[in-house]
Structures are given as C-alpha cells and as structure tokens.
JSON list of C-alpha atoms in Angstrom, two decimals:
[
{"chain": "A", "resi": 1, "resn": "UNK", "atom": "CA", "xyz": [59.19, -87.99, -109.06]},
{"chain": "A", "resi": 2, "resn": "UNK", "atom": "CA", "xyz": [60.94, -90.14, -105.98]},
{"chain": "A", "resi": 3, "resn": "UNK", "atom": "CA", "xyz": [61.65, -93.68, -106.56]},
{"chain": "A", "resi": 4, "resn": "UNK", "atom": "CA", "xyz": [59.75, -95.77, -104.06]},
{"chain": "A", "resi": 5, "resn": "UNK", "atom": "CA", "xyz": [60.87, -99.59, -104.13]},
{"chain": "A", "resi": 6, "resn": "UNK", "atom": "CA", "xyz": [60.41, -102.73, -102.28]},
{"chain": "A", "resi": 7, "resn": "UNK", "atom": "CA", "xyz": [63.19, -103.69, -100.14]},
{"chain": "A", "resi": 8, "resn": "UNK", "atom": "CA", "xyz": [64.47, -105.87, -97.38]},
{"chain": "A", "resi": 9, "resn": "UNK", "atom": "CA", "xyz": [62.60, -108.38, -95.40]},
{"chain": "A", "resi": 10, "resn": "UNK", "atom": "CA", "xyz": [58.56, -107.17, -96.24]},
{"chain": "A", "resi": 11, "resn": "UNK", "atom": "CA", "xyz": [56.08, -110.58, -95.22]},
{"chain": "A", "resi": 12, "resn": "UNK", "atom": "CA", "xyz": [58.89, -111.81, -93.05]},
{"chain": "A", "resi": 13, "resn": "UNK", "atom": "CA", "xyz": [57.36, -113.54, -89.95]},
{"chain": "A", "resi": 14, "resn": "UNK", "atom": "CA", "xyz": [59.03, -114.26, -86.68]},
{"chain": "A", "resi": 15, "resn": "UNK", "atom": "CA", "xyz": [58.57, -116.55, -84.05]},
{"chain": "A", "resi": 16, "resn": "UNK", "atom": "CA", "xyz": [56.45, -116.24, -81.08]},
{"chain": "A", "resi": 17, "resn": "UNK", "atom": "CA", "xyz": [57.33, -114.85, -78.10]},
{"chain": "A", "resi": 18, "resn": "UNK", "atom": "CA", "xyz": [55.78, -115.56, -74.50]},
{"chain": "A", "resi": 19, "resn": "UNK", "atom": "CA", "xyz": [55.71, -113.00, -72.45]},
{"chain": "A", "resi": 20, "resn": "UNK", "atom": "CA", "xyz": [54.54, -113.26, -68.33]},
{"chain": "A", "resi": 21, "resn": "UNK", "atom": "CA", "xyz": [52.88, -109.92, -67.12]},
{"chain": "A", "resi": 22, "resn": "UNK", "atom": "CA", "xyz": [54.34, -109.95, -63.63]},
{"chain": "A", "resi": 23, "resn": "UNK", "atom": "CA", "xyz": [51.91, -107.77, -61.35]},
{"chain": "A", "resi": 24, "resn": "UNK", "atom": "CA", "xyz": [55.43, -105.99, -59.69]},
{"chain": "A", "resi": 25, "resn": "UNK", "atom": "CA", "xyz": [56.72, -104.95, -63.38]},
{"chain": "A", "resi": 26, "resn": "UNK", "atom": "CA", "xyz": [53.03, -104.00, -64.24]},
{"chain": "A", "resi": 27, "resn": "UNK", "atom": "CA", "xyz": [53.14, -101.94, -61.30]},
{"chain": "A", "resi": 28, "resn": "UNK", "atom": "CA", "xyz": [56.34, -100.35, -61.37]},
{"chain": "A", "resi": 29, "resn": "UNK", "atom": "CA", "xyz": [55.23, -99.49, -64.73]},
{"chain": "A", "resi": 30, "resn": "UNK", "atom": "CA", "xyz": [51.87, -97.75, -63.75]},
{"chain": "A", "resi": 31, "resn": "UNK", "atom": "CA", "xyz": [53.87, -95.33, -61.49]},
{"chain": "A", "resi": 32, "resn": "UNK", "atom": "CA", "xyz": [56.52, -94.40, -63.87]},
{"chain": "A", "resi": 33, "resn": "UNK", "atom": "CA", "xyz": [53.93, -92.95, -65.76]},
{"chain": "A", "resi": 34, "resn": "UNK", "atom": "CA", "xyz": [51.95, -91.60, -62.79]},
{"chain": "A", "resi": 35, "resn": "UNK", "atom": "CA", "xyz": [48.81, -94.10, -63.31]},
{"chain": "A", "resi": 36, "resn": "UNK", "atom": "CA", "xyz": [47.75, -95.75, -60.65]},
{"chain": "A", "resi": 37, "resn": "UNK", "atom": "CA", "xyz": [48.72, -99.51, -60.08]},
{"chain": "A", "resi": 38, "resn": "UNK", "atom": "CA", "xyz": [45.49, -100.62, -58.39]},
{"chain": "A", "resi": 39, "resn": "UNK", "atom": "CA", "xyz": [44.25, -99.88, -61.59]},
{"chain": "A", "resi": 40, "resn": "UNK", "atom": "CA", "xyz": [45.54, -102.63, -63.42]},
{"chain": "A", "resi": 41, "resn": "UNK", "atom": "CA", "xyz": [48.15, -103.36, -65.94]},
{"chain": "A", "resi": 42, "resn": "UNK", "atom": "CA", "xyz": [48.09, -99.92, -68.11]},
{"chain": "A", "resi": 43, "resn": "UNK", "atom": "CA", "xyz": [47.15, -99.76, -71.59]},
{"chain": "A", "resi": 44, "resn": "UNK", "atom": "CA", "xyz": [51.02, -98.24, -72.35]},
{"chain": "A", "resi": 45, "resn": "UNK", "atom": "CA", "xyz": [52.29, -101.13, -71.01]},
{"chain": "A", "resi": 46, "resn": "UNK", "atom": "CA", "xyz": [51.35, -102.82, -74.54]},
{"chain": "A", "resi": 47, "resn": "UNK", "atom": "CA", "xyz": [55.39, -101.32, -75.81]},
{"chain": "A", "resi": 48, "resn": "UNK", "atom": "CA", "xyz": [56.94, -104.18, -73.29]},
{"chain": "A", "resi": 49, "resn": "UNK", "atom": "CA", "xyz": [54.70, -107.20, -73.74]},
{"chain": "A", "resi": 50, "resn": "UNK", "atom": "CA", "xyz": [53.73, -106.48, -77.52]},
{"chain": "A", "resi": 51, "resn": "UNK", "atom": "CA", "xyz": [56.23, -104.45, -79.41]},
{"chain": "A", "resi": 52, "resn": "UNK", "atom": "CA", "xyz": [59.18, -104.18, -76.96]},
{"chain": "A", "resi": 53, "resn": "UNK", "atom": "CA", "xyz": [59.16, -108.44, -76.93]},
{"chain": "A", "resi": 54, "resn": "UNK", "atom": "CA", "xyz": [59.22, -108.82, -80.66]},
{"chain": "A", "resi": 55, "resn": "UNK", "atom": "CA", "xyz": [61.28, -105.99, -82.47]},
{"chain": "A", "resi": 56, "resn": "UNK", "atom": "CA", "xyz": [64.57, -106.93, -80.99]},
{"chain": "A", "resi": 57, "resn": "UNK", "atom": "CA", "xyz": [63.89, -110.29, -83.47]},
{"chain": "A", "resi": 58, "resn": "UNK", "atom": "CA", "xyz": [63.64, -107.61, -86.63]},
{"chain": "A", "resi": 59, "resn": "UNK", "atom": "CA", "xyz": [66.89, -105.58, -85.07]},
{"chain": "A", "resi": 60, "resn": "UNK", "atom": "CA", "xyz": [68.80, -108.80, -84.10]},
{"chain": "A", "resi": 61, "resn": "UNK", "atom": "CA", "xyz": [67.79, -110.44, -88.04]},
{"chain": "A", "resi": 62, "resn": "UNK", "atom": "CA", "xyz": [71.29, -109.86, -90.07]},
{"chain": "A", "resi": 63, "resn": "UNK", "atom": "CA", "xyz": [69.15, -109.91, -93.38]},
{"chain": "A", "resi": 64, "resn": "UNK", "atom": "CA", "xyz": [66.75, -106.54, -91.84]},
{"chain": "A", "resi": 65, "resn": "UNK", "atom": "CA", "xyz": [70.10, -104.83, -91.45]},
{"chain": "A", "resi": 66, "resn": "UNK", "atom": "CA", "xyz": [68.21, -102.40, -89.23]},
{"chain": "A", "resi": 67, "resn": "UNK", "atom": "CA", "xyz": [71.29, -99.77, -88.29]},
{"chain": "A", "resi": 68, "resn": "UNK", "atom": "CA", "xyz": [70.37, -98.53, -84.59]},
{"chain": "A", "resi": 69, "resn": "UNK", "atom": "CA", "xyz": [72.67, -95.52, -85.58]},
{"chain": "A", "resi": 70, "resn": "UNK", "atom": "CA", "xyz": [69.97, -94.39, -87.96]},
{"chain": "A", "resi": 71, "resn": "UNK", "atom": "CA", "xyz": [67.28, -95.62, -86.83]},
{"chain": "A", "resi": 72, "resn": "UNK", "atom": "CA", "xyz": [64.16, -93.17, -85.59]},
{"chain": "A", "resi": 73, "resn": "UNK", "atom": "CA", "xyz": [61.05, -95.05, -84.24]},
{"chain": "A", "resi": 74, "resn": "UNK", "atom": "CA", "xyz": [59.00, -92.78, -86.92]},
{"chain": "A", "resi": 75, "resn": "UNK", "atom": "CA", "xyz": [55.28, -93.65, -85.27]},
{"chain": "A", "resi": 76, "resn": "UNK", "atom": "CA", "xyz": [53.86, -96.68, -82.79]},
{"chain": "A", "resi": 77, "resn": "UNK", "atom": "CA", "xyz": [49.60, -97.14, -82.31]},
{"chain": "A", "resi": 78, "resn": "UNK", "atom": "CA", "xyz": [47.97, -100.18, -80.46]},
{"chain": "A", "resi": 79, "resn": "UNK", "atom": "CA", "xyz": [44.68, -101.18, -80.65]},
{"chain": "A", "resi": 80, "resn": "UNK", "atom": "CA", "xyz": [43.34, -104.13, -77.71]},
{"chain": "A", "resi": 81, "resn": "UNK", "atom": "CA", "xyz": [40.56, -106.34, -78.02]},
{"chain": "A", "resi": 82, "resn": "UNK", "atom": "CA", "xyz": [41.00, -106.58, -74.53]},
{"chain": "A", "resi": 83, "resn": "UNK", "atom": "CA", "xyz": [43.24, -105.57, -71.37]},
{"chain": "A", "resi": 84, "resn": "UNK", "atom": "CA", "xyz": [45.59, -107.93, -70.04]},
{"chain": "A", "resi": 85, "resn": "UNK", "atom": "CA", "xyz": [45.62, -108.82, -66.87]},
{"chain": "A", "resi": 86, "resn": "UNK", "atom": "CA", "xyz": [48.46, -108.46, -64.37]},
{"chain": "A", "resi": 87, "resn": "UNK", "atom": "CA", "xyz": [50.20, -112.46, -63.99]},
{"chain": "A", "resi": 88, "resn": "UNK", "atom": "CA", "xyz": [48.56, -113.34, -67.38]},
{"chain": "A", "resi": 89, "resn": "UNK", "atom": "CA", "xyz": [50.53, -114.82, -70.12]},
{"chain": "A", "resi": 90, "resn": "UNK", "atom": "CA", "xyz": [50.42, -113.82, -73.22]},
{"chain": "A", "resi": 91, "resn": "UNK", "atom": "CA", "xyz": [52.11, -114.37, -76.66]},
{"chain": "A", "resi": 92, "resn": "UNK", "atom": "CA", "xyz": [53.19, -112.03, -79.68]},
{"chain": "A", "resi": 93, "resn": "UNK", "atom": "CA", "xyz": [53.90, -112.60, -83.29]},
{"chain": "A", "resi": 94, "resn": "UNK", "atom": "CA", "xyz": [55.47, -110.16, -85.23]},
{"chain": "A", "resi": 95, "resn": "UNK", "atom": "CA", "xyz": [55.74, -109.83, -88.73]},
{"chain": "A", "resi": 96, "resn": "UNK", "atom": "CA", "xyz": [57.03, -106.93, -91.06]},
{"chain": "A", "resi": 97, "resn": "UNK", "atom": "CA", "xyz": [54.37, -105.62, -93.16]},
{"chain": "A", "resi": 98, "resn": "UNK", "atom": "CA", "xyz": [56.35, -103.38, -95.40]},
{"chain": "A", "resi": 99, "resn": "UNK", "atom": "CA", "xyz": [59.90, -102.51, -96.23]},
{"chain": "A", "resi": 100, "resn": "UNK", "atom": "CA", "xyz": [60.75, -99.85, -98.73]},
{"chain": "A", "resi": 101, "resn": "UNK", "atom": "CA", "xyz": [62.82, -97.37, -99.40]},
{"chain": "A", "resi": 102, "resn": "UNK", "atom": "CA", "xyz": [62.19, -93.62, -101.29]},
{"chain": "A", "resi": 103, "resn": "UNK", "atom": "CA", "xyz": [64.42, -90.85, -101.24]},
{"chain": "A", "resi": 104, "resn": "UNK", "atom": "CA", "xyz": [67.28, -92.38, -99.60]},
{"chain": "A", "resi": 105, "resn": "UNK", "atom": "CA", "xyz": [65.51, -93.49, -96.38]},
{"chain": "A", "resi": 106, "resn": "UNK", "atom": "CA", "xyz": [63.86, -96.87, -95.56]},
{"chain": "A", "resi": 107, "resn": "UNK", "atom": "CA", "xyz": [60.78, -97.50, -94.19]},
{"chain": "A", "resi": 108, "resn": "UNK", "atom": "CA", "xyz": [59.67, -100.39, -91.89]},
{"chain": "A", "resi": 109, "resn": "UNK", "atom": "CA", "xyz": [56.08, -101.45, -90.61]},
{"chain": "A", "resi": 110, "resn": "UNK", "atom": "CA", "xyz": [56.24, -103.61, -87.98]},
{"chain": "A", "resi": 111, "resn": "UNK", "atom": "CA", "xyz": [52.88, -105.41, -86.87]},
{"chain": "A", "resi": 112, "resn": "UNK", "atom": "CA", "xyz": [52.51, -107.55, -84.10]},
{"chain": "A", "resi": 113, "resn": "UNK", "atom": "CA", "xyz": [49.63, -109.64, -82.65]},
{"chain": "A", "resi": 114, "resn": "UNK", "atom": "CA", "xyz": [49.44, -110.48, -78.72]},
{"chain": "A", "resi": 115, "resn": "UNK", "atom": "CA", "xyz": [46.89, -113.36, -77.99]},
{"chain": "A", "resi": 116, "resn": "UNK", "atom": "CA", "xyz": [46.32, -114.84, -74.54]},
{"chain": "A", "resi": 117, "resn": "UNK", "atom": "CA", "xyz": [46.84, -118.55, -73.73]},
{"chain": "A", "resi": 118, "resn": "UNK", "atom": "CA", "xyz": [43.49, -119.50, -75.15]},
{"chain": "A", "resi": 119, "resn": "UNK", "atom": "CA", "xyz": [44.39, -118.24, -79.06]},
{"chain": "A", "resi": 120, "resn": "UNK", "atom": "CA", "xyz": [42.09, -115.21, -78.23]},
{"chain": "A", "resi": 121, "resn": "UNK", "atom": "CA", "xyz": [43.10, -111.27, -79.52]},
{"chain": "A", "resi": 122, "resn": "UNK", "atom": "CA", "xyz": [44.68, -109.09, -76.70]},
{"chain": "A", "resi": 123, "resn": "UNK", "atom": "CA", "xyz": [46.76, -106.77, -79.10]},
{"chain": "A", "resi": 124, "resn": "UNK", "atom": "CA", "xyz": [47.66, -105.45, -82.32]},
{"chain": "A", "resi": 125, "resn": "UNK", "atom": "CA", "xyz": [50.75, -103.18, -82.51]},
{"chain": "A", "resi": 126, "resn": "UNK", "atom": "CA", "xyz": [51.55, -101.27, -85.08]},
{"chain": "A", "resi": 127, "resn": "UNK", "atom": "CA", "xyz": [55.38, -99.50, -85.52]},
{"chain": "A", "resi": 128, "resn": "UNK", "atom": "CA", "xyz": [56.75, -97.50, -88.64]},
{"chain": "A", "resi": 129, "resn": "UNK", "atom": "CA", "xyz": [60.94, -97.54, -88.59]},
{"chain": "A", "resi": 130, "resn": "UNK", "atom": "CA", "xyz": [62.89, -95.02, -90.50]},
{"chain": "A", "resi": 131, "resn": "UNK", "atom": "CA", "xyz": [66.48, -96.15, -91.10]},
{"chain": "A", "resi": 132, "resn": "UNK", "atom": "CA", "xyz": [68.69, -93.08, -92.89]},
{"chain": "A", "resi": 133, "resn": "UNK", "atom": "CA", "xyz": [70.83, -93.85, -95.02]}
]
C-alpha cells in the first residue's frame, strides 16, 4: 500500500489580486482561439484573470517549493456564476486546498475565487499540480 501524507503549504491563503479585463486583451484573446470578439470576453479567458493572476503567488512562495522543472499542470476546471464583462474589474483569491505527496510525486489543488467589485461570485477555478520528484 502507497504512503499518502500531508505536505507543504495545504489551507495556505494568498492575497488578492485585481485584475482589469481590458476589452483589446479580451479580444486578442477571442481570436487566438478562433471565437469571435464581438462575442464578449470568452469563457477560456477565466486561465488569465482567475488562475493565471494568482498561481505565480503559490510558484513565487519559497515555502511551496513548487520546482517548474517538474512541474505538470495535471488538470484545470472553472465553473462562473457569471461572465465577466470586457473593462470590468475583478478580484481573485487563491488558496491551496491540498498538498500531499504518494509515491514519490506531490500533489497540489489550487482553488481560486474571482468576485467583481461589488463582493459578488464571477469564478471558481480549480487546478491540480504534480511536482516529480
């Protein structure tokens, strides 16, 4: 039977982070994935202002040790309450819901909540990290 324990940083919060949805970066965006920009700001567009604006506080933490040389972004899922809108601000938390390790790999869930500038749900972001060892 594998060993799984508790490691790391698990229930370690960060900071928030404000984040402006510029209608040009929204855009730009939209047609790298071939949606259309008229559309609005695309659901995908969640890995900048949700994920993409928090992790780099879990890399950047000294006590996560998170090794980019064995790191594999394992799994990612969003969920909205709503869109956001393009030139809306909005603001994500992110917090590390787990940290273990089995069989000589670690294993980090990363959650982060996006709320506009009322308080109100946009996003919930959900990440799994493997780091090798």
């Amino acid at each position: 039977m594998s060993e799984t324990r508790a490691v790391g940083v698990a229930g370690r919060t960060y900071p928030p982070v404000t984040f402006e949805i510029e209608p040009e970066r929204a855009a730009a965006f939209a047609r790298s994935i071939g949606a259309d920009p008229a559309a609005g700001v695309p659901p995908t567009f969640a890995a900048v202002y949700s994920l993409g604006a928090t992790a780099p506080q879990l890399f950047g933490d000294a006590e996560a040790a998170v090794d980019f040389a064995r790191l594999l972004h394992a799994e990612q899922e969003f969920s909205w309450a709503r869109h956001p809108r393009a030139g809306e601000t909005v603001t994500s938390r992110g917090h590390v819901a787990s940290d273990v390790s089995r069989r000589g790999m670690r294993f980090v869930s990363f959650e982060t909540e996006t709320t506009d500038g009322a308080g109100a749900p946009v996003c919930r972001s959900k990440a799994l990290f493997v780091i090798r060892s």
